[in-house]
Structures are given as structure tokens and as C-alpha cells.
mmCIF file of C-alpha atoms in Angstrom:
data_model
loop_
_atom_site.group_PDB
_atom_site.id
_atom_site.type_symbol
_atom_site.label_atom_id
_atom_site.label_comp_id
_atom_site.label_asym_id
_atom_site.label_seq_id
_atom_site.Cartn_x
_atom_site.Cartn_y
_atom_site.Cartn_z
ATOM 1 C CA ARG A 153 95.885 248.677 -23.355
ATOM 2 C CA PHE A 154 92.286 249.845 -23.005
ATOM 3 C CA GLN A 155 91.078 246.304 -22.996
ATOM 4 C CA ILE A 156 93.473 245.421 -20.129
ATOM 5 C CA GLU A 157 92.260 248.480 -18.212
ATOM 6 C CA PHE A 158 88.589 247.511 -18.751
ATOM 7 C CA LEU A 159 89.386 243.888 -17.497
ATOM 8 C CA PHE A 160 90.826 245.319 -14.181
ATOM 9 C CA ARG A 161 88.005 247.796 -13.821
ATOM 10 C CA ASP A 162 85.332 245.163 -14.126
ATOM 11 C CA ALA A 163 87.072 242.816 -11.894
ATOM 12 C CA LYS A 164 87.503 245.593 -9.234
ATOM 13 C CA GLN A 165 83.887 246.986 -9.546
ATOM 14 C CA HIS A 166 81.974 243.732 -10.211
ATOM 15 C CA LEU A 167 83.808 240.682 -9.026
ATOM 16 C CA GLY A 168 85.476 241.712 -5.806
ATOM 17 C CA LEU A 169 89.135 241.915 -6.903
ATOM 18 C CA GLU A 170 89.938 244.382 -3.995
ATOM 19 C CA VAL A 171 87.612 242.512 -1.342
ATOM 20 C CA CYS A 172 90.177 239.929 -0.223
ATOM 21 C CA MET A 173 91.270 240.635 3.322
ATOM 22 C CA SER A 174 94.147 238.138 3.646
ATOM 23 C CA LYS A 175 97.745 239.110 3.983
ATOM 24 C CA ASP A 176 98.989 235.775 2.923
ATOM 25 C CA GLN A 177 100.654 235.856 -0.506
ATOM 26 C CA GLN A 178 99.368 232.497 -1.793
ATOM 27 C CA ALA A 179 95.740 233.573 -0.722
ATOM 28 C CA LEU A 180 96.004 236.896 -2.500
ATOM 29 C CA THR A 181 97.451 235.242 -5.618
ATOM 30 C CA PHE A 182 94.656 232.713 -5.669
ATOM 31 C CA HIS A 183 91.874 235.486 -5.091
ATOM 32 C CA PHE A 184 93.147 237.675 -8.015
ATOM 33 C CA ASN A 185 93.484 234.595 -10.275
ATOM 34 C CA THR A 186 89.916 233.521 -9.406
ATOM 35 C CA CYS A 187 88.503 236.991 -10.142
ATOM 36 C CA ILE A 188 90.375 237.306 -13.491
ATOM 37 C CA THR A 189 89.454 233.811 -14.442
ATOM 38 C CA ALA A 190 85.741 234.361 -13.742
ATOM 39 C CA LEU A 191 85.726 237.493 -15.744
ATOM 40 C CA ASN A 192 87.406 235.652 -18.632
ATOM 41 C CA PHE A 193 84.829 232.752 -18.480
ATOM 42 C CA ALA A 194 82.101 235.357 -18.473
ATOM 43 C CA LYS A 195 83.610 236.939 -21.562
ATOM 44 C CA VAL A 196 83.738 233.597 -23.359
ATOM 45 C CA ASP A 197 80.453 232.625 -22.445
ATOM 46 C CA ASP A 198 79.057 235.912 -23.541
ATOM 47 C CA LYS A 199 80.843 235.686 -26.872
ATOM 48 C CA MET A 200 79.479 232.081 -27.527
ATOM 49 C CA ASN A 201 76.035 232.988 -26.708
ATOM 50 C CA ARG A 202 75.807 236.484 -28.414
ATOM 51 C CA THR A 203 73.959 236.747 -31.800
ATOM 52 C CA GLU A 204 74.787 240.306 -32.703
ATOM 53 C CA ARG A 205 78.126 242.032 -32.600
ATOM 54 C CA THR A 206 78.336 244.052 -29.447
ATOM 55 C CA SER A 207 80.837 245.098 -26.884
ATOM 56 C CA PHE A 208 81.073 242.869 -23.585
ATOM 57 C CA SER A 209 79.836 244.436 -20.397
ATOM 58 C CA ILE A 210 80.012 242.564 -17.227
ATOM 59 C CA ILE A 211 76.900 244.443 -15.784
ATOM 60 C CA ASN A 212 74.735 243.140 -18.675
ATOM 61 C CA TYR A 213 76.197 239.819 -18.421
ATOM 62 C CA LYS A 214 75.285 239.631 -14.538
ATOM 63 C CA LEU A 215 71.896 240.981 -15.189
ATOM 64 C CA SER A 216 71.210 238.574 -17.972
ATOM 65 C CA TYR A 217 72.624 235.602 -15.876
ATOM 66 C CA THR A 218 70.452 236.605 -12.880
ATOM 67 C CA MET A 219 67.224 237.133 -14.911
ATOM 68 C CA LYS A 220 67.521 233.670 -16.379
ATOM 69 C CA SER A 221 68.300 232.073 -13.030
ATOM 70 C CA ASP A 222 65.160 233.833 -11.472
ATOM 71 C CA LEU A 223 62.937 232.842 -14.499
ATOM 72 C CA ASN A 224 64.071 229.237 -14.282
ATOM 73 C CA TYR A 225 63.312 229.182 -10.521
ATOM 74 C CA LEU A 226 59.912 230.697 -11.019
ATOM 75 C CA TYR A 227 59.042 228.252 -13.904
ATOM 76 C CA SER A 228 60.135 225.428 -11.990
ATOM 77 C CA SER A 229 58.260 226.618 -9.040
ATOM 78 C CA LEU A 230 55.091 227.036 -11.269
ATOM 79 C CA ILE A 231 55.292 223.536 -12.633
ATOM 80 C CA LEU A 232 55.687 221.981 -9.116
ATOM 81 C CA ASN A 233 52.655 223.829 -7.965
ATOM 82 C CA LEU A 234 50.521 222.938 -10.829
ATOM 83 C CA GLN A 235 51.063 219.111 -10.476
#
């Protein structure tokens, strides 16, 4: 039960589960499914790339992904400027 509660908490706080402004049932269903699917993909990706056994945190995952993306951008910019 706690895992399900953590799933919904993370989806609400960090993935915008409650942000959809549509009143159409099909659009709401799509939005909810997309948020939960994104969270599940993040959990699977984190589990595959993790070396030590720790609990999953969407905050740490988002931070890690953002830092990797920023470092890749900076690295590619430096290579382009050096050539």
C-alpha cells in the first residue's frame, strides 16, 4: 500500500498529475496514464542504472537527469568552440 501511495505522491508533486485543466474524460484519462507511465519508466531506468541498492526518489532522478543533460550540453559546446 505504501508503494502505491508513494507512486501517487510523486506523480502529483513532480510530474503534474493534478495540473490537467481539461474536463473531457478521454483527455483526463490520457493525462493520468501519461504521468503514471512516465514515473514507471523513470523507476525502471533508475533500477537498471543503479549500482548500489537504494530506494527510488523521483527528485534524485530528475536532478541526476538534468545534471547529465546540462553536462552533455556544456561538453558539446566546449568541443564546438575548440574546433
